[in-house]
Amino acid sequence: MFHLASTVPRSVSTFLRKSLTGQSFPASFSSTAKAFSHDMETVNTTERLRELRKLMKENNVDIYIVPSEDSHQSEYIAPCDARREFISGFSGSAGTAVITSEKAALATDGRYFNQASKQLDSNWHLLKQGLEDVPTWQDWTAEQSECHKTVGVDPTVITAPEARKLAEKIKKKGGAQLLGVKTNLVDIVWGDNRPPRPNEKVSVLDIKYAGKKFEEKIEDLRKDFDKKKSAGLIVSMLDEIAWLYNLRGKDIPYNPVFFSYAAITPTTATLYIDKNKLDEDVIPHLGDKVQIRPYDAIFEDSKALGESLELEASIAGKPPTPKKKFWISTKASWALSLELGGEERVEEVRSPIGDAKAIKNATELEGMRACHVRDGASLSEYFAWLEEELVNKNTRLDEVQAADKLEEIRSKKDHFVGLSFDTISSTGPNAAVIHYKPEKGNCSFIDPTAIYLCDSGAQYLDGTTDTTRTLHFGEPTEMERKAYTLVLKGVIAIDRAVFPKGTSGFALDTLARQFLWREGLDYRHGTGHGVGSYLNVHEGPIGIGTRIQYSEVPLSIGNVLSDEPGYYEDGNFGIRIENMIMAREAKTNHKFGDKPWLGFEHVTMVPMCRKLIDGKMLTPEERAWLNDYHQEVYEKTKGFFEGDQRTLRWLERETRSMHVVEITL
């Protein structure tokens, strides 16, 4: 699954849309129409904006910013944190709303131009980010702040670096200041209709799945403190806290995390969480090594920690400065930074927990291998069932019915917990919508004569999966075969890559795109993202793509990430193929520079679509890779289909060796 930002899950988004619009919707669209869900309905925001502007005036704020993020910079957010969707009506995963006394603007990227234009009512101006002569939301905000206007934002939902950069832009344009407004004004407008904050139970992840005791993880962190002279670390990212303490929760849909903060110093470890959320096994698990404090106490405690720092002696009349500083992640909130004492007492760093979490231990890697075999068997069973229903039985199935069947199949596998994200079940032109989310009662019937794209994943106790396959149940067009094969060549190129230690995913990205580029084609998403171990399906800091942060962190042995190039023709079809790969040491004939060389091990075990492969476009090496891959898929998953002749026949057909002259079956 391509990387998104601050996603509202399908069930959450549906709840919000129904509560905001009060509308009913038709049962379905035809299979040939681009069928968008409730998410494409326009919402009247006039009254909400009027109430917000009233509050802005009362708080001496001329311009108010509403980001997509929650207080933890989560990719997936709880319903109670979907403030930007509430105030604007736009439900896409990425975007920022900016409201002035007279104007309202919504900034989003190219994935959502079409969706935003349909959802935003006449109160809103769409800022199409990335287009020439279109300002960023930061620049637009700064322009509106001219003549000494004050810009306000909830300091818990904007990072400290972002706040600092924005404040500088505002001052340069003649604005008064960026003001942290402690009470979120959108929450007040939302009122009693705002969903409650989740209060799900938190449980212990057994060491047989975690692979490393939480005490050892904390000790490693403290060694880092000592080496780099740090006073400690305040942790706000939910997946980092879950990983650090070997705990899992259910507060965020699809992500086994829980609302909390953590503070680690050379001598103390504290978990900030409402105690009633803890399962009975959590307290004995943490023992006397971790102090439990209320969730909201993080801010008063952060202030006390900042004030406790030992100061250097005053020099030449300059005020004394701390001997050490507290670390916070570059993704930590402005509010946390301010409570700790700001830049004088805080050092913003790439989280050392995030770096450690991205390098899976042996137990986690073995769990990823095992869960992907089970998950692959589920997908093969699903695709075999889907083909029989659509082709042999002429059954009318919509995209959500199909996705529900896949979840039912997955749920029967060992260690299954739930899905890792909304299943993207998309037929024909819907497959060209990169962020497509079908909704029950308002989606397309699957057309067996068109492309079908399925991007899906699951959470298992021993790992997290994310797989995309594009299929065709009829006769593909020449362009569909060509595009699919170009994408497949990109998948193979990443999978077969060998590179020296120190290479980043930024450097590898062109390997996947080169075949499309030669045809003047491309795709507007990253090539790969990190994946958690029974954690978030999108995990930093590593990835393959053109994002600057991917150039800052080299790939390491133990990284798990996706390999997922694609191609999309708006209004026609979309293609994406996604495998999970794990970085490992590669065997080479030489070792230039006397350094290790790395390569990848694929763990996804699902056949490619034979009908869509143009065999003549593959080199002998690529064809050999494909045949070897299909043989591996067959051998590792066939045991799941004893007594299931339908799936076994499908698997045998799809994994049959491809010969040099073969184009299609």
XYZ file of C-alpha atoms in Angstrom:
665
model
C 0.000 0.000 0.000
C 1.414 3.375 -1.021
C 2.214 5.778 1.798
C -0.494 8.159 2.978
C -0.762 10.728 5.730
C -3.357 10.993 8.499
C -5.813 8.552 6.998
C -9.401 8.275 8.150
C -10.320 4.572 7.831
C -13.326 3.591 5.718
C -15.582 2.784 8.655
C -14.573 5.983 10.413
C -15.019 8.124 7.331
C -18.446 6.646 6.672
C -19.511 7.447 10.228
C -18.322 11.026 9.870
C -19.906 11.553 6.482
C -23.281 10.273 7.620
C -23.218 12.448 10.707
C -22.298 15.524 8.684
C -24.503 15.207 5.631
C -27.583 13.431 6.911
C -28.014 12.109 3.382
C -28.999 8.731 2.019
C -27.273 7.226 -0.972
C -28.141 5.021 -3.949
C -27.451 1.324 -3.680
C -24.809 1.128 -6.390
C -23.314 2.519 -9.527
C -22.826 0.613 -12.757
C -19.587 -1.301 -13.105
C -18.367 0.977 -15.866
C -18.843 4.232 -13.964
C -16.242 5.671 -11.645
C -18.090 4.961 -8.422
C -17.035 7.051 -5.488
C -18.400 6.560 -2.017
C -20.007 8.846 0.506
C -16.579 10.489 0.495
C -17.467 12.217 -2.792
C -20.546 13.991 -1.421
C -20.314 17.761 -0.932
C -20.846 18.920 2.638
C -22.288 22.331 3.484
C -19.746 23.939 5.817
C -21.281 27.407 6.082
C -22.567 27.088 9.634
C -19.413 25.401 10.941
C -17.205 28.100 9.447
C -19.413 30.796 10.927
C -19.054 29.256 14.398
C -15.310 28.813 13.972
C -14.808 32.429 12.922
C -16.742 33.577 15.955
C -14.370 31.595 18.180
C -11.366 32.934 16.290
C -12.446 36.481 17.025
C -12.966 35.678 20.712
C -9.417 34.272 20.866
C -7.856 37.198 18.964
C -6.932 34.961 16.037
C -7.237 36.231 12.464
C -6.252 33.011 10.711
C -6.698 29.460 12.002
C -4.925 26.337 10.761
C -6.500 22.872 10.915
C -3.973 20.130 10.041
C -4.886 16.513 9.339
C -2.731 15.143 12.118
C -3.535 14.154 15.694
C -1.349 14.902 18.715
C 0.928 11.988 17.848
C 1.360 12.648 14.107
C -0.413 9.368 13.421
C -1.017 8.299 9.823
C -4.336 6.690 10.710
C -6.396 8.749 13.120
C -9.265 8.052 15.472
C -12.710 9.506 14.592
C -12.366 12.128 17.327
C -9.266 13.561 15.624
C -10.729 13.971 12.117
C -10.981 17.740 12.598
C -9.905 18.741 9.124
C -12.555 16.520 7.564
C -15.188 17.902 9.908
C -14.487 21.548 9.198
C -13.915 21.243 5.415
C -15.938 18.233 4.306
C -12.844 16.835 2.556
C -12.099 13.262 3.646
C -8.835 12.554 1.808
C -5.859 11.386 3.833
C -3.614 14.391 3.153
C -4.452 18.050 3.450
C -4.476 21.182 5.578
C -7.325 23.634 6.052
C -6.641 27.331 6.616
C -9.484 29.657 7.611
C -9.368 33.460 7.700
C -12.103 35.889 8.649
C -13.267 35.941 5.023
C -11.653 33.017 3.190
C -11.115 29.285 3.591
C -8.522 27.211 1.724
C -7.855 23.491 1.559
C -4.432 22.355 0.399
C -3.883 18.805 -0.841
C -1.720 16.911 -3.322
C -2.354 15.478 -6.789
C -3.915 12.253 -5.531
C -6.894 14.212 -4.252
C -7.530 17.071 -6.688
C -10.580 15.347 -8.144
C -11.967 14.241 -4.792
C -11.454 17.632 -3.145
C -13.105 19.483 -6.032
C -16.197 17.325 -5.551
C -16.326 17.468 -1.756
C -15.528 21.121 -1.046
C -18.471 23.484 -1.145
C -18.397 27.082 -2.403
C -16.891 28.336 0.854
C -13.546 26.764 0.003
C -10.643 27.508 -2.320
C -8.609 24.448 -3.384
C -4.822 24.848 -3.275
C -3.486 22.193 -5.641
C -0.100 21.488 -4.116
C 2.732 20.752 -6.533
C 1.274 22.682 -9.469
C 3.160 25.621 -10.884
C 2.185 29.032 -9.474
C 0.105 27.445 -6.692
C 1.414 28.466 -3.240
C 1.957 25.966 -0.476
C -0.496 26.239 2.397
C 2.317 27.735 4.476
C 2.980 30.469 1.910
C -0.744 31.121 1.467
C -1.134 31.451 5.232
C 1.790 33.849 5.449
C 0.359 35.968 2.635
C -2.962 36.214 4.453
C -1.184 37.322 7.636
C 0.078 40.584 6.125
C -0.769 43.761 8.039
C 0.067 42.306 11.456
C -2.485 39.483 11.601
C -2.223 36.646 14.120
C -2.193 33.031 12.981
C -3.460 30.421 15.429
C -3.097 26.651 15.650
C -3.553 23.946 18.256
C 0.113 23.388 19.282
C -0.465 19.678 19.905
C -1.229 18.923 16.227
C 1.701 20.678 14.554
C 5.342 19.645 14.928
C 7.901 21.958 16.478
C 9.982 22.244 13.264
C 6.862 23.015 11.195
C 5.727 25.642 13.682
C 9.137 27.288 13.672
C 9.316 27.467 9.871
C 5.769 28.779 9.638
C 6.420 31.460 12.273
C 9.405 32.687 10.242
C 7.306 32.913 7.073
C 4.589 34.837 8.904
C 7.046 37.388 10.271
C 8.681 37.891 6.870
C 5.273 38.717 5.384
C 4.468 41.239 8.088
C 2.255 39.001 10.179
C 2.063 39.420 13.943
C 2.830 35.896 15.215
C 2.027 32.205 15.207
C -0.019 31.639 18.343
C -0.507 28.303 20.043
C -4.201 28.110 20.995
C -4.379 25.473 23.712
C -8.089 24.685 23.282
C -8.800 23.275 19.834
C -11.420 25.571 18.314
C -12.751 22.939 15.909
C -13.509 20.673 18.871
C -15.690 23.413 20.325
C -17.581 23.805 17.032
C -17.963 20.021 16.819
C -19.404 19.982 20.321
C -21.346 16.965 21.546
C -21.306 15.418 18.075
C -17.567 14.831 18.304
C -16.875 11.107 18.760
C -15.361 10.156 22.137
C -11.683 9.349 22.469
C -11.114 5.576 22.250
C -10.601 3.749 25.518
C -9.661 0.253 24.366
C -7.664 -2.200 26.434
C -3.887 -2.526 26.142
C -2.256 -5.950 26.338
C 1.222 -7.474 26.426
C 2.868 -8.782 23.254
C 4.454 -12.112 24.170
C 8.225 -12.307 23.904
C 7.851 -15.170 21.407
C 6.555 -12.549 18.967
C 8.497 -9.481 20.156
C 11.850 -11.230 20.230
C 13.432 -8.796 22.689
C 12.558 -7.748 26.253
C 11.468 -4.164 26.778
C 14.128 -3.787 29.490
C 16.823 -4.493 26.900
C 15.348 -1.933 24.513
C 15.390 0.724 27.232
C 18.949 -0.184 28.176
C 20.036 0.239 24.542
C 18.391 3.649 24.535
C 20.183 4.685 27.704
C 23.517 3.712 26.204
C 22.681 6.118 23.414
C 21.935 8.832 25.992
C 25.304 8.298 27.630
C 27.191 8.244 24.334
C 25.581 11.422 23.014
C 25.185 13.283 26.322
C 21.380 13.413 26.307
C 19.171 14.071 29.317
C 16.553 11.649 28.012
C 13.826 11.189 25.419
C 10.153 12.180 25.386
C 8.260 9.815 23.070
C 5.015 10.795 21.352
C 4.738 8.415 18.370
C 2.264 5.693 19.304
C 3.923 2.840 17.435
C 7.259 3.655 19.063
C 5.730 3.423 22.533
C 3.995 0.136 21.696
C 7.247 -1.322 20.327
C 9.399 -0.054 23.196
C 7.270 -1.579 25.963
C 6.134 -4.691 24.014
C 2.495 -3.650 24.333
C -0.318 -3.480 21.792
C -3.697 -1.755 21.746
C -6.768 -0.993 19.650
C -7.264 2.771 19.830
C -6.495 3.455 16.158
C -8.279 1.406 13.473
C -5.962 -1.094 11.768
C -2.980 -0.078 13.937
C -2.415 -1.998 17.200
C -1.444 1.107 19.175
C -2.889 3.092 22.070
C -3.018 6.735 23.133
C -0.009 7.362 25.343
C 3.285 9.166 25.823
C 6.561 7.946 27.283
C 9.518 9.560 28.988
C 12.843 7.761 29.290
C 15.748 9.208 31.285
C 19.036 7.591 32.384
C 17.332 6.446 35.596
C 13.558 6.414 35.003
C 10.988 5.111 32.540
C 7.429 6.439 32.520
C 4.358 5.446 30.542
C 1.640 8.099 30.304
C -1.657 6.313 29.866
C -5.017 6.146 31.549
C -4.569 3.244 33.946
C -8.030 1.807 33.354
C -6.934 0.929 29.813
C -4.362 -1.615 30.999
C -5.115 -5.337 30.915
C -4.393 -7.195 34.131
C -1.161 -8.622 32.673
C 0.359 -5.213 31.845
C 1.243 -4.075 35.384
C 3.137 -7.318 36.218
C 4.804 -7.111 32.782
C 6.139 -3.604 33.433
C 6.856 -4.314 37.084
C 8.700 -1.695 39.116
C 10.803 -0.666 36.130
C 8.137 1.582 34.622
C 6.071 4.242 36.365
C 2.462 4.717 35.194
C 1.183 8.297 34.998
C -2.084 9.727 33.598
C -2.085 10.466 29.861
C -2.582 14.222 30.287
C 0.192 14.503 32.895
C 2.825 14.480 30.148
C 2.710 18.256 29.764
C 3.132 19.197 33.426
C 5.816 16.521 33.815
C 7.615 17.749 30.690
C 7.706 21.232 32.146
C 9.178 19.866 35.372
C 11.753 17.805 33.464
C 12.849 20.822 31.464
C 13.207 22.932 34.606
C 15.217 20.171 36.301
C 18.081 20.317 33.815
C 21.396 21.265 35.349
C 22.644 24.559 33.936
C 26.110 25.520 32.780
C 27.704 28.468 34.532
C 26.959 31.883 33.073
C 29.685 33.041 30.666
C 30.449 36.680 29.761
C 27.074 37.878 30.884
C 25.176 35.345 28.795
C 22.340 33.473 30.514
C 23.207 29.959 31.689
C 22.307 27.042 29.387
C 21.602 23.378 30.211
C 24.542 20.976 30.212
C 22.322 18.428 28.511
C 19.106 18.614 26.536
C 16.094 16.375 26.203
C 15.567 14.675 22.882
C 12.250 14.849 21.132
C 11.467 13.446 17.718
C 11.245 15.819 14.772
C 7.627 14.624 14.677
C 6.882 15.622 18.266
C 4.373 18.390 18.805
C 5.135 22.066 19.266
C 3.265 21.819 22.580
C 5.712 19.243 23.937
C 8.696 21.302 22.859
C 7.290 24.420 24.519
C 6.568 22.642 27.818
C 10.108 21.255 27.946
C 11.490 24.762 27.569
C 11.875 25.189 23.827
C 15.066 25.130 21.801
C 17.341 25.938 24.738
C 16.378 22.712 26.489
C 15.290 20.510 23.606
C 17.169 18.825 20.779
C 15.039 17.668 17.852
C 16.349 14.382 16.467
C 15.275 11.542 14.246
C 13.860 9.184 16.820
C 16.368 6.537 17.957
C 13.392 4.300 18.759
C 12.135 4.635 15.197
C 15.560 3.662 13.869
C 15.798 0.644 16.177
C 12.240 -0.479 15.457
C 12.871 -0.457 11.703
C 15.646 -3.061 12.068
C 13.765 -6.239 12.856
C 15.301 -8.870 15.110
C 15.520 -12.533 14.107
C 12.205 -13.400 15.768
C 10.391 -10.573 13.999
C 11.890 -11.498 10.626
C 10.856 -15.112 11.003
C 7.377 -13.971 11.987
C 7.161 -11.846 8.843
C 8.113 -14.838 6.701
C 5.544 -17.072 8.373
C 2.619 -14.643 8.333
C 3.191 -13.794 4.665
C 2.934 -17.459 3.720
C -0.408 -17.750 5.531
C -1.555 -14.436 4.104
C -0.461 -15.431 0.605
C -2.505 -18.606 0.861
C -5.517 -16.501 1.832
C -5.108 -14.272 -1.224
C -4.783 -17.228 -3.579
C -7.943 -18.757 -2.113
C -9.690 -15.425 -2.531
C -8.652 -14.883 -6.138
C -9.644 -18.438 -7.066
C -13.046 -17.914 -5.437
C -13.499 -14.534 -7.099
C -12.714 -15.904 -10.548
C -15.201 -18.743 -10.147
C -17.932 -16.404 -8.933
C -17.429 -13.815 -11.666
C -16.596 -16.026 -14.634
C -18.129 -19.439 -14.032
C -21.189 -18.453 -12.019
C -21.759 -14.948 -13.445
C -22.340 -13.701 -9.898
C -22.806 -9.963 -9.401
C -20.393 -8.939 -6.690
C -19.601 -5.406 -5.645
C -16.200 -4.273 -4.478
C -17.076 -4.329 -0.794
C -18.669 -7.788 -0.931
C -15.439 -9.069 -2.436
C -13.301 -7.310 0.189
C -15.459 -8.751 2.972
C -14.942 -12.254 1.579
C -11.182 -11.732 1.629
C -11.328 -10.646 5.266
C -13.423 -13.727 6.089
C -10.802 -15.998 4.503
C -7.938 -14.242 6.278
C -9.689 -14.393 9.653
C -9.444 -18.184 9.679
C -5.631 -18.167 9.593
C -3.511 -18.634 12.716
C -2.633 -15.522 14.737
C -5.015 -13.277 12.773
C -5.932 -10.069 14.627
C -7.518 -7.866 11.959
C -6.833 -5.898 8.800
C -3.821 -3.584 8.534
C -5.704 -0.983 6.438
C -8.869 -0.518 4.411
C -8.895 -3.060 1.580
C -8.634 -1.325 -1.787
C -10.945 -3.500 -3.881
C -11.286 -1.656 -7.188
C -12.617 -2.523 -10.617
C -11.946 -0.848 -13.977
C -11.601 2.941 -13.697
C -11.735 2.798 -9.901
C -8.361 1.034 -9.988
C -6.904 4.245 -11.424
C -7.872 6.120 -8.260
C -4.770 5.541 -6.154
C -6.498 6.258 -2.829
C -9.794 4.542 -3.702
C -11.940 3.372 -0.762
C -15.165 1.536 -1.698
C -18.164 1.985 0.589
C -20.981 -0.460 1.150
C -24.079 0.551 -0.803
C -22.218 3.005 -2.996
C -19.521 1.209 -4.934
C -19.104 -0.549 -8.267
C -19.944 -4.107 -9.212
C -16.783 -5.914 -10.249
C -16.563 -6.101 -14.022
C -14.950 -9.410 -15.114
C -13.983 -7.835 -18.437
C -11.957 -5.072 -16.737
C -8.855 -4.748 -14.594
C -9.312 -5.592 -10.910
C -6.823 -4.183 -8.377
C -6.716 -5.485 -4.816
C -4.406 -3.830 -2.279
C -4.881 -5.399 1.134
C -3.149 -6.482 4.306
C -3.630 -7.982 7.730
C -2.330 -7.824 11.264
C -1.105 -11.072 12.762
C 0.538 -11.562 16.148
C 3.743 -12.470 14.324
C 3.734 -9.757 11.668
C 2.012 -7.271 9.390
C 1.206 -7.885 5.721
C 0.555 -5.621 2.742
C 0.103 -7.088 -0.735
C -1.197 -5.710 -4.016
C -2.143 -7.774 -7.039
C -3.771 -6.630 -10.259
C -5.809 -9.225 -12.136
C -7.913 -9.600 -15.243
C -10.634 -12.224 -15.549
C -11.316 -11.594 -19.245
C -9.164 -10.499 -22.168
C -6.775 -7.626 -21.345
C -5.996 -4.930 -23.882
C -2.547 -4.618 -25.386
C -1.887 -1.482 -23.306
C -2.967 -3.201 -20.091
C -0.525 -6.054 -20.754
C 2.245 -3.653 -21.650
C 1.714 -1.483 -18.574
C 1.469 -4.494 -16.272
C 4.671 -5.983 -17.634
C 6.547 -2.689 -17.288
C 5.429 -2.515 -13.667
C 6.411 -6.150 -13.106
C 9.879 -5.433 -14.488
C 10.188 -2.677 -11.906
C 9.199 -5.055 -9.103
C 11.824 -7.542 -10.263
C 14.510 -4.845 -10.566
C 14.084 -3.817 -6.921
C 13.891 -7.431 -5.769
C 17.146 -8.330 -7.577
C 19.024 -5.170 -6.582
C 22.445 -5.490 -4.953
C 23.937 -2.373 -3.390
C 26.685 -1.317 -0.961
C 26.005 -0.667 2.704
C 25.058 2.974 3.149
C 22.731 3.089 0.133
C 19.345 4.691 0.720
C 15.941 3.906 -0.714
C 16.077 7.281 -2.438
C 18.941 5.943 -4.566
C 17.062 2.756 -5.506
C 13.824 4.392 -6.642
C 14.807 4.801 -10.299
C 15.374 1.046 -10.609
C 11.612 0.532 -10.389
C 10.657 3.471 -12.625
C 13.209 3.037 -15.427
C 11.058 0.789 -17.619
C 8.050 3.098 -17.402
C 10.254 6.146 -17.976
C 11.546 4.710 -21.238
C 7.949 4.768 -22.445
C 7.285 8.253 -21.057
C 5.202 6.832 -18.197
C 5.390 7.140 -14.410
C 3.380 6.921 -11.174
C 2.637 9.499 -8.481
C 3.482 7.600 -5.322
C 6.504 6.138 -3.631
C 7.971 2.813 -4.652
C 8.198 1.380 -1.157
C 7.548 2.060 2.521
C 8.727 0.489 5.750
C 6.422 -2.008 7.468
C 6.038 -2.680 11.190
C 6.054 -6.029 12.971
C 2.468 -6.373 14.182
C 2.460 -2.608 14.129
C 1.760 0.135 11.612
C 1.649 -0.948 7.984
C 3.545 2.232 7.101
C 6.678 2.635 9.187
C 9.515 5.131 8.968
C 12.179 6.190 8.648
C 13.125 4.035 5.644
C 11.431 3.686 2.279
C 12.019 3.700 -1.461
C 11.027 6.903 -3.201
C 11.816 10.529 -3.891
C 10.980 11.872 -0.430
C 13.964 13.720 0.998
C 13.806 11.742 4.250
C 14.433 8.532 2.309
C 17.845 9.943 1.346
C 18.758 10.561 4.975
C 18.548 6.977 6.252
C 20.474 4.142 4.573
C 18.867 0.746 4.263
C 20.059 -1.784 6.839
C 19.962 -5.529 7.258
C 16.645 -6.341 8.931
C 14.612 -3.567 7.293
C 11.240 -4.715 5.970
C 9.667 -2.651 3.231
C 7.351 -2.804 0.247
C 8.250 -3.030 -3.435
C 5.266 -1.524 -5.267
C 5.570 0.368 -8.551
C 2.382 1.079 -10.497
C 0.769 2.784 -13.462
C -2.611 4.546 -13.665
C -4.751 5.840 -16.525
C -7.454 8.111 -15.152
C -10.930 6.942 -16.081
C -9.620 3.709 -17.548
C -7.550 1.345 -15.400
C -4.850 1.164 -12.762
C -2.052 -1.316 -12.123
C 0.026 -1.903 -9.013
C 2.048 -4.911 -7.909
C 3.333 -5.041 -4.349
C 5.614 -7.487 -2.584
C 7.153 -7.262 0.868
C 10.946 -7.501 0.882
C 13.526 -7.733 3.680
C 17.043 -6.298 3.448
C 19.782 -8.861 3.993
C 23.484 -9.253 3.273
C 24.174 -10.250 -0.336
C 26.872 -12.590 -1.528
C 29.139 -10.901 -4.078
C 32.315 -12.001 -5.832
C 34.122 -8.901 -4.599
C 33.744 -6.411 -1.741
C 34.833 -3.024 -3.019
C 35.714 -0.718 -0.177
C 35.779 -3.725 2.132
C 32.166 -3.077 3.120
C 29.104 -5.345 3.191
C 26.760 -5.476 0.190
C 23.036 -5.795 0.615
C 20.138 -7.269 -1.321
C 16.561 -8.305 -0.653
C 14.565 -11.382 0.307
C 10.933 -11.357 -0.787
C 8.361 -12.794 1.619
C 5.052 -12.192 -0.207
C 3.748 -15.478 -1.595
C 1.063 -14.660 -4.176
C 1.264 -15.396 -7.946
C 1.475 -12.642 -10.532
C -1.374 -12.453 -13.064
C -0.406 -14.616 -16.049
C -2.964 -13.052 -18.387
C -1.416 -9.634 -17.947
C 2.212 -10.592 -18.611
C 3.692 -10.022 -22.051
C 6.420 -12.649 -21.948
C 8.305 -11.163 -24.881
C 8.999 -8.015 -22.876
C 10.880 -9.969 -20.202
C 14.615 -10.642 -20.369
C 15.872 -14.190 -19.736
C 16.941 -13.104 -16.239
C 13.519 -11.641 -15.479
C 11.764 -14.709 -16.805
C 13.974 -16.918 -14.635
C 13.177 -14.772 -11.606
C 9.437 -15.062 -12.324
C 9.561 -18.833 -12.727
C 11.622 -19.249 -9.553
C 9.255 -16.973 -7.654
C 6.189 -18.881 -8.800
C 7.784 -22.188 -7.881
C 8.498 -20.829 -4.402
C 4.915 -19.573 -4.037
C 3.565 -22.955 -5.079
C 5.786 -24.967 -2.743
C 5.169 -22.768 0.303
C 1.401 -22.399 -0.008
C 0.075 -25.580 -1.636
C -0.228 -27.305 1.740
C -3.059 -24.949 2.706
C -5.287 -26.301 -0.064
C -5.717 -29.962 0.811
C -9.317 -30.667 -0.088
C -9.641 -27.306 -1.880
C -9.360 -28.330 -5.534
C -10.576 -24.978 -6.834
C -7.721 -23.017 -5.264
C -5.162 -25.718 -5.977
C -6.039 -25.754 -9.685
C -5.881 -21.952 -9.779
C -2.513 -21.956 -8.029
C -1.083 -24.587 -10.365
C -2.218 -22.633 -13.421
C -0.920 -19.274 -12.212
C 2.468 -20.601 -11.077
C 3.180 -22.734 -14.157
C 6.587 -22.042 -15.687
C 6.601 -19.358 -18.389
C 8.587 -20.166 -21.522
C 10.486 -17.794 -23.773
C 7.846 -17.500 -26.509
C 4.872 -17.224 -24.183
C 2.943 -13.948 -24.229
C -0.392 -14.846 -22.655
C -2.279 -18.007 -21.817
